[in-house]
């Protein structure tokens, strides 16, 4: 799929359920691998009611509070993916906060086009860098590859957990 076959539009609240459903499809294989790779006490602490419940609540909260910094890739009325950004002017930094592409449209330039749209908005705000976070687990390997292909450099961070 070439970039010219889909459009990037501003998020509108009537698309909320579509974005949530798309996210569940896109992230299902990610969370299956994440659960297998995580200590049970950590995974269960973050997702006591299951990952879908937590992710749905997080997406709804983001779209409600920060939907004005969200863009949607659409082709013939079908939502292909979306990106949500945050601006951190105190650090002159933008953040790709959320990114999801429907599995049937992955590896076709949708994520790149969405990230390009978000970073253009960041440049317009005179920010000097953009950050994105993702997991180091096997489920997030595709995300890491996407970000690295887009020119992001990995910053080594270690996060440790210990049960109480």
CSV table of C-alpha atoms in Angstrom, one decimal:
chain,number,residue,atom,x,y,z
A,1,UNK,CA,0.0,0.0,0.0
A,2,UNK,CA,1.4,3.3,-0.9
A,3,UNK,CA,1.0,6.4,1.2
A,4,UNK,CA,-1.3,7.9,-1.4
A,5,UNK,CA,-4.0,5.2,-0.8
A,6,UNK,CA,-4.9,6.4,2.7
A,7,UNK,CA,-5.4,9.7,4.4
A,8,UNK,CA,-4.4,10.9,7.8
A,9,UNK,CA,-7.2,12.7,9.6
A,10,UNK,CA,-7.6,14.3,13.0
A,11,UNK,CA,-9.2,12.1,15.6
A,12,UNK,CA,-12.9,12.6,16.2
A,13,UNK,CA,-14.7,11.2,19.2
A,14,UNK,CA,-17.1,9.1,17.0
A,15,UNK,CA,-14.1,6.9,16.2
A,16,UNK,CA,-13.3,6.0,19.8
A,17,UNK,CA,-14.8,2.5,19.6
A,18,UNK,CA,-13.1,1.8,16.3
A,19,UNK,CA,-9.7,2.8,17.8
A,20,UNK,CA,-10.2,0.6,20.8
A,21,UNK,CA,-11.2,-2.4,18.8
A,22,UNK,CA,-8.3,-1.9,16.4
A,23,UNK,CA,-5.9,-1.7,19.4
A,24,UNK,CA,-7.2,-5.0,20.8
A,25,UNK,CA,-6.6,-6.7,17.5
A,26,UNK,CA,-3.1,-5.2,17.1
A,27,UNK,CA,-2.0,-5.8,20.7
A,28,UNK,CA,-3.4,-9.3,21.3
A,29,UNK,CA,-0.2,-11.1,20.1
A,30,UNK,CA,2.0,-8.5,21.9
A,31,UNK,CA,0.3,-9.1,25.2
A,32,UNK,CA,0.3,-12.9,24.8
A,33,UNK,CA,4.1,-12.8,24.4
A,34,UNK,CA,4.5,-10.2,27.2
A,35,UNK,CA,2.6,-12.3,29.6
A,36,UNK,CA,4.7,-15.3,28.9
A,37,UNK,CA,7.9,-13.3,29.3
A,38,UNK,CA,6.9,-11.5,32.5
A,39,UNK,CA,7.0,-12.6,36.1
A,40,UNK,CA,3.4,-13.4,37.0
A,41,UNK,CA,3.4,-11.0,40.0
A,42,UNK,CA,4.4,-8.1,37.7
A,43,UNK,CA,2.0,-8.9,34.9
A,44,UNK,CA,-0.9,-9.5,37.3
A,45,UNK,CA,-0.2,-6.3,39.1
A,46,UNK,CA,-0.4,-4.3,35.9
A,47,UNK,CA,-3.3,-6.3,34.5
A,48,UNK,CA,-5.3,-7.8,37.4
A,49,UNK,CA,-8.5,-7.8,35.3
A,50,UNK,CA,-6.7,-8.7,32.0
A,51,UNK,CA,-4.8,-6.5,29.6
A,52,UNK,CA,-7.9,-5.7,27.5
A,53,UNK,CA,-9.6,-4.0,30.5
A,54,UNK,CA,-6.5,-2.0,31.4
A,55,UNK,CA,-5.7,-1.0,27.8
A,56,UNK,CA,-9.3,0.0,27.0
A,57,UNK,CA,-9.4,2.2,30.1
A,58,UNK,CA,-6.0,3.8,29.2
A,59,UNK,CA,-7.0,4.4,25.6
A,60,UNK,CA,-10.4,5.9,26.6
A,61,UNK,CA,-8.6,8.2,29.2
A,62,UNK,CA,-6.0,9.3,26.7
A,63,UNK,CA,-8.6,10.1,23.9
A,64,UNK,CA,-10.8,11.9,26.3
A,65,UNK,CA,-8.0,14.1,27.7
A,66,UNK,CA,-5.6,14.3,24.7
A,67,UNK,CA,-7.6,13.4,21.6
A,68,UNK,CA,-6.7,16.7,20.0
A,69,UNK,CA,-3.1,15.3,19.6
A,70,UNK,CA,-4.3,12.1,17.9
A,71,UNK,CA,-4.4,11.3,14.2
A,72,UNK,CA,-6.1,8.4,12.4
A,73,UNK,CA,-5.1,6.7,9.1
A,74,UNK,CA,-8.2,6.0,7.0
A,75,UNK,CA,-8.9,4.4,3.7
A,76,UNK,CA,-12.4,4.3,2.2
A,77,UNK,CA,-13.9,4.9,5.6
A,78,UNK,CA,-11.8,2.1,7.2
A,79,UNK,CA,-9.6,2.9,10.1
A,80,UNK,CA,-6.1,1.5,9.5
A,81,UNK,CA,-4.3,2.8,12.5
A,82,UNK,CA,-3.8,5.8,14.8
A,83,UNK,CA,-1.2,7.7,16.7
A,84,UNK,CA,-1.5,9.8,19.9
A,85,UNK,CA,1.2,12.3,20.9
A,86,UNK,CA,2.1,14.3,23.9
A,87,UNK,CA,4.0,17.6,24.0
A,88,UNK,CA,6.6,18.2,26.8
A,89,UNK,CA,7.6,21.8,26.1
A,90,UNK,CA,9.6,22.0,29.3
A,91,UNK,CA,12.0,19.5,27.8
A,92,UNK,CA,11.5,20.7,24.2
A,93,UNK,CA,10.4,17.1,23.5
A,94,UNK,CA,7.4,15.4,21.9
A,95,UNK,CA,6.3,11.9,22.7
A,96,UNK,CA,4.7,9.3,20.5
A,97,UNK,CA,2.5,8.1,23.4
A,98,UNK,CA,0.3,5.5,21.6
A,99,UNK,CA,0.5,3.9,18.2
A,100,UNK,CA,-1.5,1.0,16.8
A,101,UNK,CA,-2.0,-0.3,13.3
A,102,UNK,CA,-4.6,-3.0,12.4
A,103,UNK,CA,-2.8,-6.3,11.8
A,104,UNK,CA,-4.2,-6.5,8.3
A,105,UNK,CA,-2.5,-3.2,7.4
A,106,UNK,CA,0.8,-3.6,9.1
A,107,UNK,CA,4.1,-3.3,7.2
A,108,UNK,CA,2.6,-1.0,4.6
A,109,UNK,CA,3.8,2.4,5.8
A,110,UNK,CA,0.8,3.3,8.0
A,111,UNK,CA,2.8,3.6,11.2
A,112,UNK,CA,5.5,5.6,9.4
A,113,UNK,CA,2.9,8.0,8.0
A,114,UNK,CA,1.3,8.4,11.4
A,115,UNK,CA,4.6,9.0,13.2
A,116,UNK,CA,5.6,11.5,10.5
A,117,UNK,CA,2.3,13.4,11.1
A,118,UNK,CA,2.9,13.5,14.8
A,119,UNK,CA,6.5,14.6,14.5
A,120,UNK,CA,5.5,17.4,12.1
A,121,UNK,CA,3.1,18.7,14.8
A,122,UNK,CA,6.0,18.6,17.2
A,123,UNK,CA,8.3,20.5,14.9
A,124,UNK,CA,5.5,23.1,14.5
A,125,UNK,CA,5.6,23.5,18.3
A,126,UNK,CA,9.4,24.1,18.0
A,127,UNK,CA,10.3,21.0,19.9
A,128,UNK,CA,13.8,19.6,19.3
A,129,UNK,CA,13.3,15.8,19.8
A,130,UNK,CA,10.8,13.1,20.0
A,131,UNK,CA,10.6,10.1,22.3
A,132,UNK,CA,8.8,6.8,22.2
A,133,UNK,CA,8.7,4.0,24.7
A,134,UNK,CA,8.1,0.3,24.2
A,135,UNK,CA,8.8,-3.0,25.8
A,136,UNK,CA,12.0,-5.0,25.7
A,137,UNK,CA,10.1,-8.3,25.6
A,138,UNK,CA,9.6,-10.5,22.6
A,139,UNK,CA,6.1,-9.2,22.0
A,140,UNK,CA,7.3,-5.7,21.3
A,141,UNK,CA,10.1,-6.7,18.9
A,142,UNK,CA,8.0,-5.4,16.0
A,143,UNK,CA,7.5,-2.1,17.7
A,144,UNK,CA,11.3,-1.8,18.3
A,145,UNK,CA,12.0,-2.6,14.7
A,146,UNK,CA,9.5,0.1,13.5
A,147,UNK,CA,11.0,2.7,15.8
A,148,UNK,CA,14.6,1.9,14.9
A,149,UNK,CA,13.7,1.9,11.1
A,150,UNK,CA,12.2,5.4,11.7
A,151,UNK,CA,15.6,6.6,13.1
A,152,UNK,CA,14.9,6.4,16.8
A,153,UNK,CA,17.9,5.5,19.0
A,154,UNK,CA,17.5,3.2,21.9
A,155,UNK,CA,18.4,4.7,25.3
A,156,UNK,CA,19.3,2.0,27.8
A,157,UNK,CA,17.0,2.0,30.7
A,158,UNK,CA,16.6,-0.7,33.3
A,159,UNK,CA,13.4,-1.2,35.3
A,160,UNK,CA,13.5,-3.7,38.2
A,161,UNK,CA,10.7,-5.3,40.1
A,162,UNK,CA,10.6,-7.3,43.3
A,163,UNK,CA,7.5,-8.9,44.9
A,164,UNK,CA,6.6,-7.7,48.4
